[in-house]
Coordinates of C-alpha atoms in Angstrom, one line a residue:
M1 CA 71.0 106.0 115.2
G2 CA 69.9 102.6 114.0
V3 CA 69.8 101.2 110.5
R4 CA 66.1 102.0 109.9
D5 CA 66.6 105.6 110.8
R6 CA 69.4 106.1 108.2
V7 CA 67.4 104.6 105.4
G8 CA 64.4 106.8 106.2
G9 CA 61.6 104.2 106.5
T10 CA 60.2 102.0 109.1
H11 CA 62.5 99.1 108.0
L12 CA 64.3 98.1 104.8
G13 CA 61.3 96.2 103.5
T14 CA 59.2 99.3 103.1
A15 CA 61.5 102.3 102.7
G16 CA 62.5 103.7 99.3
R17 CA 61.1 105.6 96.4
H18 CA 59.1 102.8 94.8
P19 CA 55.8 101.1 95.8
D20 CA 55.7 98.2 98.3
S21 CA 54.1 96.0 95.7
W22 CA 57.5 95.5 94.3
E23 CA 58.1 93.2 97.2
T24 CA 56.1 90.6 95.5
S25 CA 59.0 88.6 94.0
V26 CA 58.6 86.8 90.8
A27 CA 62.3 85.9 90.6
H28 CA 61.9 82.2 91.1
S29 CA 59.5 81.8 88.2
R30 CA 61.6 84.1 85.9
A31 CA 64.3 82.7 83.7
T32 CA 66.5 85.7 84.1
D33 CA 66.9 87.4 87.5
V34 CA 69.4 90.0 86.4
L35 CA 70.4 91.3 83.0
I36 CA 73.9 92.8 82.9
A37 CA 74.8 95.0 79.9
G38 CA 78.6 95.2 79.5
A39 CA 81.2 92.5 80.0
G40 CA 84.2 94.5 81.1
P41 CA 85.7 94.0 84.5
V42 CA 82.7 95.7 86.2
G43 CA 80.0 93.7 84.5
L44 CA 82.0 90.5 84.9
S45 CA 82.5 91.2 88.6
A46 CA 78.8 91.8 89.1
A47 CA 78.0 88.5 87.3
A48 CA 80.6 86.7 89.4
E49 CA 79.2 87.8 92.7
L50 CA 75.6 87.2 91.6
R51 CA 76.3 83.7 90.3
R52 CA 78.3 83.0 93.4
H53 CA 75.1 83.7 95.4
G54 CA 73.0 81.5 93.1
V55 CA 71.3 84.3 91.1
H56 CA 70.7 83.6 87.5
C57 CA 71.9 86.4 85.2
R58 CA 72.5 87.0 81.5
L59 CA 75.6 88.9 80.5
V60 CA 75.6 90.7 77.1
D61 CA 78.2 92.7 75.3
R62 CA 78.0 94.4 72.0
L63 CA 81.6 93.6 71.1
P64 CA 82.2 90.3 69.2
A65 CA 85.3 89.5 71.2
R66 CA 87.4 90.7 74.1
L67 CA 89.6 93.6 73.1
P68 CA 93.3 92.8 73.4
Y69 CA 94.1 96.1 75.1
A70 CA 96.0 97.1 78.2
K71 CA 93.5 99.9 79.1
A72 CA 92.9 99.8 82.9
V73 CA 96.0 98.0 84.3
G74 CA 96.3 99.0 88.0
I75 CA 94.8 96.6 90.5
Q76 CA 94.5 97.9 94.1
P77 CA 95.0 95.8 97.2
R78 CA 91.3 96.3 98.1
T79 CA 90.2 94.7 94.8
L80 CA 92.5 91.7 95.5
E81 CA 90.9 91.3 98.9
I82 CA 87.5 91.2 97.2
W83 CA 88.7 88.7 94.7
D84 CA 90.1 86.6 97.5
R85 CA 86.7 86.4 99.2
M86 CA 85.4 85.2 95.8
G87 CA 88.1 82.6 95.5
L88 CA 89.8 83.8 92.3
V89 CA 92.7 85.9 93.6
R90 CA 95.3 83.2 93.0
N91 CA 94.8 83.4 89.2
V92 CA 95.3 87.1 89.3
L93 CA 98.5 86.9 91.4
E94 CA 100.0 84.4 89.0
A95 CA 99.3 86.6 86.0
A96 CA 100.1 90.1 87.4
V97 CA 103.3 91.9 88.3
P98 CA 103.9 94.0 91.4
L99 CA 103.8 97.8 91.3
R100 CA 106.5 98.8 93.8
G101 CA 106.1 102.6 93.4
Q102 CA 106.7 105.5 91.0
L103 CA 109.8 107.3 89.8
L104 CA 109.4 111.0 89.1
F105 CA 111.7 112.5 86.5
V106 CA 111.9 116.2 85.8
D107 CA 113.8 117.4 82.8
G108 CA 115.7 114.1 82.6
R109 CA 116.7 113.9 86.3
E110 CA 115.1 111.7 89.0
Q111 CA 113.5 114.1 91.5
A112 CA 111.5 111.7 93.7
R113 CA 110.7 108.1 94.3
W114 CA 107.3 107.2 95.8
E115 CA 107.2 103.8 97.4
P116 CA 103.8 103.3 99.1
A117 CA 104.2 101.6 102.5
L118 CA 101.2 99.6 103.6
P119 CA 100.8 98.2 107.1
P120 CA 102.1 94.7 107.5
E121 CA 98.7 93.2 108.1
V122 CA 97.5 94.2 104.6
P123 CA 97.7 91.0 102.7
Y124 CA 98.3 92.3 99.2
G125 CA 100.2 95.0 97.4
F126 CA 99.6 97.1 94.3
A127 CA 99.6 95.1 91.1
A128 CA 99.5 95.7 87.3
L129 CA 97.7 93.5 84.8
P130 CA 96.5 94.3 81.3
Q131 CA 92.7 94.7 81.2
D132 CA 92.2 91.9 78.7
E133 CA 93.9 89.5 81.1
T134 CA 91.8 90.7 84.0
E135 CA 88.7 90.1 81.8
R136 CA 89.9 86.7 80.8
I137 CA 90.3 85.6 84.4
L138 CA 86.9 86.9 85.4
E139 CA 85.3 85.5 82.2
E140 CA 86.6 82.0 83.0
Y141 CA 85.5 82.3 86.6
V142 CA 82.0 83.3 85.6
A143 CA 81.8 80.6 82.9
G144 CA 82.7 78.0 85.6
L145 CA 79.6 79.2 87.5
G146 CA 77.4 78.7 84.4
T147 CA 77.2 82.1 82.8
V148 CA 78.8 82.7 79.4
I149 CA 79.1 86.2 77.8
E150 CA 76.7 86.6 74.9
R151 CA 79.0 88.4 72.5
G152 CA 77.8 90.6 69.7
T153 CA 74.6 91.3 71.6
E154 CA 73.6 94.9 72.2
L155 CA 71.1 96.4 74.5
L156 CA 68.9 98.6 72.4
S157 CA 66.3 99.8 74.9
F158 CA 64.5 98.9 78.0
A159 CA 61.4 99.7 80.0
Q160 CA 60.7 98.9 83.6
D161 CA 57.5 98.4 85.6
R162 CA 56.5 97.2 89.0
G163 CA 57.3 93.5 88.2
G164 CA 60.5 93.7 86.2
V165 CA 62.4 95.1 83.3
T166 CA 61.7 94.4 79.6
A167 CA 64.8 94.8 77.5
R168 CA 65.2 94.8 73.7
L169 CA 68.4 93.2 72.4
R170 CA 70.0 92.9 69.0
T171 CA 71.9 89.6 68.9
A172 CA 75.0 88.6 66.9
S173 CA 72.8 87.3 64.1
G174 CA 71.2 90.7 63.7
S175 CA 67.8 89.6 65.0
E176 CA 66.1 91.3 67.8
E177 CA 65.0 89.7 71.1
E178 CA 62.8 90.8 73.9
L179 CA 64.0 89.7 77.3
R180 CA 62.2 89.9 80.6
A181 CA 64.4 90.2 83.7
G182 CA 63.9 91.2 87.3
Y183 CA 66.7 93.8 87.3
L184 CA 69.1 95.5 84.9
I185 CA 72.7 96.5 85.6
G186 CA 74.3 99.0 83.2
A187 CA 78.1 98.3 83.2
D188 CA 78.2 99.5 79.6
G189 CA 80.9 102.2 79.9
A190 CA 81.1 105.9 79.5
H191 CA 78.6 106.0 76.6
S192 CA 76.1 103.9 78.6
T193 CA 72.8 103.0 76.9
V194 CA 71.4 102.2 80.4
R195 CA 72.4 105.6 81.8
K196 CA 70.8 107.4 78.9
G197 CA 67.7 105.3 79.1
L198 CA 67.2 106.2 82.7
G199 CA 67.6 109.8 81.9
L200 CA 70.4 110.3 84.5
T201 CA 72.4 113.5 84.4
F202 CA 76.2 113.1 83.8
E203 CA 77.6 116.4 85.0
G204 CA 81.3 117.3 84.7
G205 CA 83.8 118.4 82.1
A206 CA 86.6 117.3 79.9
F207 CA 90.3 117.9 79.7
D208 CA 91.4 119.8 76.6
Q209 CA 94.4 117.6 76.0
E210 CA 94.4 114.5 73.8
Y211 CA 96.6 111.5 74.6
M212 CA 98.0 108.5 73.0
L213 CA 98.6 105.1 74.5
G214 CA 101.0 102.4 73.4
D215 CA 101.7 98.9 74.7
V216 CA 105.4 98.6 74.0
E217 CA 108.7 97.1 75.2
A218 CA 111.7 99.3 76.1
D219 CA 115.3 98.2 76.4
W220 CA 116.3 100.5 79.2
D221 CA 117.5 99.4 82.6
M222 CA 114.9 101.0 84.7
P223 CA 114.2 99.2 88.0
F224 CA 111.6 96.5 87.7
G225 CA 108.1 97.2 89.0
Y226 CA 108.2 101.0 89.1
G227 CA 105.9 103.3 87.2
I228 CA 107.6 106.2 85.5
R229 CA 106.4 109.8 85.2
S230 CA 108.7 112.1 83.2
T231 CA 108.0 115.8 82.6
H232 CA 109.9 118.4 80.6
H233 CA 109.7 122.2 80.8
A234 CA 110.4 125.1 78.6
D235 CA 112.7 127.9 79.6
D236 CA 109.7 129.8 81.0
G237 CA 108.8 126.9 83.3
S238 CA 105.8 125.7 81.3
V239 CA 105.3 122.0 80.7
V240 CA 106.1 121.0 77.1
G241 CA 105.9 117.3 77.4
A242 CA 105.0 114.5 79.7
L243 CA 105.3 110.7 79.6
V244 CA 103.8 108.1 82.0
C245 CA 104.9 104.4 81.8
I246 CA 103.2 101.6 83.8
P247 CA 105.0 98.3 83.9
L248 CA 103.2 95.2 82.6
P249 CA 104.0 91.5 82.7
G250 CA 106.9 90.7 80.4
A251 CA 110.5 91.9 80.1
G252 CA 110.6 95.7 79.5
R253 CA 106.9 95.9 78.8
Y254 CA 105.1 99.1 79.6
R255 CA 101.8 100.8 78.8
M256 CA 103.0 104.3 77.8
S257 CA 100.8 107.4 77.7
M258 CA 101.7 110.8 76.4
L259 CA 100.2 113.9 74.8
V260 CA 99.3 113.5 71.1
P261 CA 101.5 115.5 68.7
P262 CA 99.5 118.2 66.9
E263 CA 99.8 116.7 63.5
L264 CA 98.4 113.4 64.7
S265 CA 95.6 115.1 66.6
R266 CA 94.6 117.0 63.4
Q267 CA 94.4 113.7 61.5
A268 CA 92.2 112.2 64.2
A269 CA 89.9 115.2 64.2
D270 CA 89.6 114.9 60.4
L271 CA 88.5 111.3 60.7
G272 CA 85.8 112.2 63.2
A273 CA 87.0 110.5 66.3
G274 CA 84.5 110.2 69.2
R275 CA 81.0 108.9 69.8
G276 CA 79.1 112.1 69.2
D277 CA 77.2 112.0 72.5
G278 CA 79.2 114.8 74.2
V279 CA 81.2 112.5 76.4
A280 CA 84.8 112.6 75.3
H281 CA 86.3 109.8 77.4
G282 CA 88.3 106.7 76.7
L283 CA 89.7 105.2 73.5
Q284 CA 89.0 107.2 70.4
G285 CA 88.4 105.6 67.0
G286 CA 89.7 106.8 63.7
I287 CA 93.5 106.5 63.9
A288 CA 96.1 104.5 65.8
P289 CA 99.6 105.9 66.5
Q290 CA 102.5 104.1 65.0
L291 CA 105.5 102.8 66.9
S292 CA 107.5 105.7 65.4
D293 CA 105.0 108.2 66.8
I294 CA 105.5 106.9 70.3
Q295 CA 109.3 106.5 69.9
A296 CA 109.5 110.2 68.8
V297 CA 107.9 111.3 72.1
V298 CA 110.0 109.0 74.2
D299 CA 113.1 110.3 72.5
R300 CA 112.2 113.9 73.6
F301 CA 110.7 113.3 77.0
G302 CA 111.8 109.9 78.3
P303 CA 113.9 109.7 81.4
R304 CA 116.8 108.2 79.4
P305 CA 117.4 106.9 75.8
T306 CA 115.7 103.7 74.8
T307 CA 114.6 101.9 71.7
L308 CA 111.0 100.7 71.7
S309 CA 109.8 97.5 70.0
R310 CA 107.0 95.0 69.9
M311 CA 104.1 97.3 70.0
R312 CA 101.0 95.2 70.8
W313 CA 98.4 98.0 70.3
S314 CA 98.0 101.7 70.4
S315 CA 95.2 104.3 70.5
L316 CA 94.3 107.8 71.1
F317 CA 92.2 108.7 74.2
R318 CA 90.5 111.5 75.9
I319 CA 89.8 112.2 79.5
S320 CA 86.6 113.6 81.1
H321 CA 85.4 113.8 84.7
R322 CA 81.7 113.2 85.2
I323 CA 79.3 111.5 87.7
V324 CA 75.6 110.7 87.6
D325 CA 73.0 112.3 89.8
R326 CA 72.0 108.8 91.1
Y327 CA 73.3 105.3 90.7
G328 CA 69.9 103.7 89.9
D329 CA 66.2 104.1 89.6
G330 CA 63.8 101.4 90.5
R331 CA 65.0 98.1 89.1
V332 CA 67.8 99.5 86.9
F333 CA 71.3 100.5 88.1
V334 CA 74.5 101.8 86.7
A335 CA 78.1 100.9 87.8
G336 CA 81.7 101.7 86.8
D337 CA 82.2 104.1 83.9
A338 CA 78.5 104.2 83.3
A339 CA 78.2 106.0 86.6
H340 CA 81.5 107.9 87.0
I341 CA 84.5 108.7 84.8
H342 CA 87.7 110.6 85.7
P343 CA 91.4 110.7 85.0
P344 CA 93.3 107.4 85.3
T345 CA 95.5 108.8 88.0
G346 CA 96.2 106.3 90.7
A347 CA 94.4 103.5 88.8
Q348 CA 91.1 104.3 90.7
G349 CA 88.5 103.8 87.9
M350 CA 88.3 100.1 87.3
N351 CA 88.8 99.3 90.9
T352 CA 86.0 101.7 92.0
G353 CA 83.7 100.1 89.5
I354 CA 84.5 96.6 90.7
Q355 CA 83.6 97.7 94.2
D356 CA 80.4 99.2 92.8
A357 CA 79.5 95.9 91.3
C358 CA 80.1 93.9 94.4
N359 CA 78.2 96.3 96.6
L360 CA 75.2 96.1 94.4
A361 CA 75.4 92.3 93.7
W362 CA 75.2 91.0 97.3
K363 CA 72.2 93.3 97.9
L364 CA 70.5 92.2 94.7
A365 CA 71.1 88.6 95.7
L366 CA 69.3 89.0 99.0
V367 CA 66.3 90.7 97.3
V368 CA 66.1 88.2 94.4
R369 CA 66.1 85.3 96.8
G370 CA 63.3 87.0 98.8
D371 CA 65.5 87.4 101.9
A372 CA 65.3 91.2 101.9
G373 CA 62.9 93.9 100.8
P374 CA 63.7 96.0 97.7
A375 CA 64.4 99.1 99.7
L376 CA 67.8 97.5 100.5
L377 CA 68.7 98.4 96.9
A378 CA 68.4 102.1 97.7
T379 CA 71.5 101.8 99.9
Y380 CA 73.6 101.1 96.8
D381 CA 73.3 104.8 95.7
L382 CA 73.6 106.0 99.3
E383 CA 76.8 104.1 99.9
R384 CA 78.6 104.2 96.5
R385 CA 77.8 107.7 95.1
P386 CA 79.7 109.5 97.8
I387 CA 82.7 107.3 97.0
G388 CA 82.4 108.1 93.3
E389 CA 82.3 111.8 94.0
E390 CA 85.4 111.6 96.2
V391 CA 87.3 109.6 93.6
V392 CA 86.4 111.9 90.7
G393 CA 87.5 115.0 92.7
R394 CA 90.7 113.4 93.9
T395 CA 91.8 112.0 90.6
V396 CA 91.2 115.4 88.9
R397 CA 93.4 117.1 91.5
H398 CA 96.1 114.6 91.1
A399 CA 96.0 114.8 87.3
L400 CA 96.4 118.6 87.5
H401 CA 99.0 118.8 90.3
G402 CA 100.5 115.3 90.7
L403 CA 100.2 112.8 93.5
E404 CA 103.2 114.4 95.2
S405 CA 101.0 117.5 95.8
D406 CA 98.6 115.6 98.1
P407 CA 98.7 117.3 101.5
D408 CA 98.1 114.1 103.6
D409 CA 100.9 112.1 105.2
P410 CA 102.4 109.4 103.0
R411 CA 100.8 106.6 105.0
T412 CA 97.3 108.0 104.5
V413 CA 98.0 108.6 100.8
A414 CA 99.1 105.0 100.3
L415 CA 96.1 103.6 102.2
R416 CA 93.7 105.8 100.2
E417 CA 95.3 105.0 96.9
A418 CA 95.0 101.3 97.8
Q419 CA 91.3 101.9 98.4
L420 CA 91.7 100.6 102.0
L421 CA 90.0 103.7 103.5
V422 CA 86.7 103.3 101.6
G423 CA 84.0 103.1 104.2
Y424 CA 80.4 103.6 105.0
R425 CA 80.3 104.8 108.6
D426 CA 77.7 107.4 107.6
G427 CA 75.8 105.0 105.4
P428 CA 72.4 103.5 106.0
L429 CA 73.6 100.0 106.9
A430 CA 76.1 100.9 109.5
G431 CA 75.0 99.8 113.0
D432 CA 75.7 101.9 116.1
P433 CA 79.4 102.3 117.1
Y434 CA 80.7 100.3 120.0
G435 CA 84.1 100.0 121.7
P436 CA 87.1 102.3 121.3
A437 CA 86.6 105.2 119.0
D438 CA 89.7 104.4 117.0
A439 CA 88.8 100.7 116.5
P440 CA 87.1 99.5 113.3
Q441 CA 83.5 100.5 113.5
P442 CA 80.4 99.6 111.5
G443 CA 80.9 100.8 107.9
D444 CA 84.7 100.4 107.9
R445 CA 86.7 97.8 106.0
A446 CA 87.1 94.7 108.1
P447 CA 90.8 94.4 108.5
D448 CA 92.6 91.2 107.6
C449 CA 94.9 89.6 110.2
A450 CA 97.3 86.7 110.5
G451 CA 98.1 84.1 113.1
L452 CA 94.7 82.3 113.4
T453 CA 95.2 78.6 114.3
T454 CA 93.1 75.5 114.6
A455 CA 93.9 72.1 115.9
L456 CA 93.9 70.4 112.5
A457 CA 96.1 72.8 110.6
G458 CA 99.8 72.8 111.1
Y459 CA 100.2 76.3 109.9
P460 CA 98.6 79.7 110.9
L461 CA 95.7 81.1 108.8
R462 CA 94.7 84.6 107.9
L463 CA 91.2 86.0 108.4
L464 CA 90.8 86.1 104.7
D465 CA 91.4 82.3 104.7
V466 CA 88.5 82.0 107.1
L467 CA 86.1 84.2 105.1
R468 CA 87.0 82.9 101.7
G469 CA 84.1 81.3 99.8
R470 CA 81.5 82.2 102.4
L471 CA 78.5 83.8 100.7
G472 CA 76.6 85.9 103.2
H473 CA 77.2 87.9 106.3
V474 CA 79.7 86.3 108.7
V475 CA 79.4 86.8 112.5
L476 CA 82.7 86.7 114.2
L477 CA 82.4 86.0 117.9
Y478 CA 85.4 87.0 119.9
A479 CA 85.8 85.7 123.4
V480 CA 88.5 84.9 126.0
H481 CA 86.8 81.8 127.4
T482 CA 84.6 79.2 125.8
A483 CA 82.0 79.8 128.4
D484 CA 81.4 83.2 126.8
L485 CA 80.2 81.3 123.7
A486 CA 77.9 78.9 125.4
G487 CA 74.9 80.1 123.5
A488 CA 76.5 80.3 120.1
T489 CA 74.8 78.0 117.7
G490 CA 75.4 79.6 114.3
A491 CA 71.7 79.5 113.5
H492 CA 71.0 83.2 113.2
G493 CA 69.3 83.6 109.8
T494 CA 69.4 83.0 106.1
G495 CA 72.7 83.6 104.5
L496 CA 74.5 84.0 107.8
E497 CA 77.4 82.1 109.1
T498 CA 79.0 82.2 112.6
V499 CA 82.7 81.7 113.4
A500 CA 84.3 82.0 116.8
I501 CA 87.7 83.6 117.4
L502 CA 89.2 82.7 120.8
A503 CA 91.8 84.9 122.5
R504 CA 95.5 84.1 122.4
D505 CA 95.3 83.0 126.1
A506 CA 92.7 80.4 125.3
A507 CA 93.9 76.8 125.5
T508 CA 95.1 75.3 122.2
T509 CA 92.3 72.8 122.3
A510 CA 89.6 75.3 123.3
T511 CA 88.1 75.4 119.8
D512 CA 87.5 71.6 119.7
T513 CA 84.2 71.6 121.6
L514 CA 82.5 74.7 120.1
A515 CA 79.2 74.4 118.3
V516 CA 80.5 76.7 115.6
P517 CA 83.8 76.7 113.6
G518 CA 86.5 78.1 115.8
Y519 CA 90.0 79.6 115.6
R520 CA 92.5 80.8 118.1
D521 CA 94.0 84.2 117.9
A522 CA 97.4 82.7 118.5
A523 CA 99.4 85.8 117.3
G524 CA 97.0 88.3 119.0
E525 CA 96.6 90.0 115.7
F526 CA 92.8 89.9 115.7
A527 CA 92.7 91.5 119.1
R528 CA 95.2 94.1 118.2
L529 CA 93.4 95.2 115.0
Y530 CA 89.7 94.8 116.0
R531 CA 90.2 95.9 119.7
P532 CA 87.3 94.0 121.1
D533 CA 85.9 95.4 124.4
G534 CA 85.6 92.1 126.2
P535 CA 83.6 89.4 124.5
T536 CA 82.4 91.1 121.2
A537 CA 80.4 90.2 118.1
F538 CA 81.5 91.5 114.7
V539 CA 79.3 91.2 111.6
V540 CA 81.2 91.2 108.3
R541 CA 79.3 91.9 105.1
P542 CA 79.8 89.9 101.9
D543 CA 81.9 92.8 100.5
G544 CA 84.2 92.8 103.5
H545 CA 82.9 95.7 105.4
L546 CA 81.8 95.7 109.0
S547 CA 78.1 96.2 109.4
A548 CA 77.8 95.8 113.2
R549 CA 79.8 95.3 116.4
F550 CA 78.3 94.9 119.9
P551 CA 78.9 93.2 123.2
L552 CA 78.7 89.4 123.1
T553 CA 76.4 89.6 126.1
D554 CA 73.9 91.5 123.8
E555 CA 74.4 89.0 120.9
G556 CA 71.1 87.4 121.5
P557 CA 68.8 90.4 121.1
A558 CA 71.2 92.6 119.1
L559 CA 71.9 90.3 116.2
P560 CA 68.4 89.3 115.3
G561 CA 67.4 93.0 115.7
Y562 CA 70.1 94.1 113.2
L563 CA 69.2 91.3 110.7
A564 CA 65.5 92.2 110.9
E565 CA 66.3 95.8 110.0
L566 CA 68.8 94.7 107.3
T567 CA 66.3 92.3 105.6
G568 CA 63.1 94.2 106.2
G569 CA 61.9 91.9 108.9
R570 CA 61.9 88.9 106.6

């Protein structure tokens, strides 16, 4: 089945639910190509990827300043790979701390130690970083590309037509502004104005329990880099208390979460916590726990005695599990918590939202530049909503029964929690499979590998080093002999770059005479992981997934054919 068959139209330039007249692009005469509502990690990631591709966007957020909260703190290896491609991962690595695993305590005794083991070719491990630090790094990156967050600016309403989106904003001064943009991304959280404006359903439910969070320091001697989950039971076996602690940068610093004591919950209810829209999710206003409240819970349910200090912030929060019926409509899209909310188990939420943003952004960039038809944007929902559904279901199961109850083998659990198994084999952009069935196929994550060499570098490179900073699709041409690359020119189309990977047996100087950038698979890692069937071409998408693989002998007709379907024949 080809790309066009999976989308459902004759090609990506004409398929989709909206009229073909939308193909008439006015992006180049419009001041704002894309308006992004919400400047959390998801909105910032969308802005970063759009600006990296040269798309002009405005980024608004109703809050007057970044919140100094350690809300979403877990950063998955897959997110670090995406940030590596964008060129900002070093800043994250220097600010974050490693998450080496989780210690499970039951009634004060250690019962299990989960230490996720990732394959050696995976370049990054699990990390923890307070959300405000993640936002700071992304904000500085986006500002360096020319987009500054418009703080204190709220999206009030919007309307779309065939030519664009008209948005009404209230600025920090209190005045209202009408903005015309080509597209609108709602990254505005669980209470999303964009989602409500589109009339999307948000089906699901809520957990009855109410929790409290605290960013505190503990003076215990727990091993560095391990999350802690401690539960206590009554005589009849029922759970009477639970405590989850995630390490943060700084000596003894943790984000601790626990059930709210009844008296504190009653106070919060009296103050009318919540937004009143039926979605009980996230931080709740009205009352903030004191250090003594958190200390009292830790005294009862902690794994060992400790004195807490230096509380940076605290809050109450609720958990819901919901997902929209579709991730967009026409020129308007939702991402992150605006599209899906679920328990924070496994730190899946923010990372899933960041991948939403990057998936949408590179497609929007192609359409805004006129290099693809608007039907390409329909693939955002087709690829990402199944991922959102899986994450919501899995995190609910893990929240109810614990990660240790997962029936899969430990390696699979680790890879899935790291979001390294996210793929689109059944998606509309995956080309036909080729080569060994157990090799990476179109739709899969493109594995990283080490041991690539070039004549000018006195050290081996990783594939991520080769891909870093490249904007569009990258065609990797693998061959044993330079003669197999005789026709490789690198001139395949707009936003497409070509790189040659020569086999380990190739001469050390074989890359010197190629017409395209070339590297030698000196360690044999590329061949081991990608399992080419003779000379083979691999097409890597901007978000790091394979979109096609085919024999290099077919590279002439196959690649232009694939690109024609991807871009709608443009």
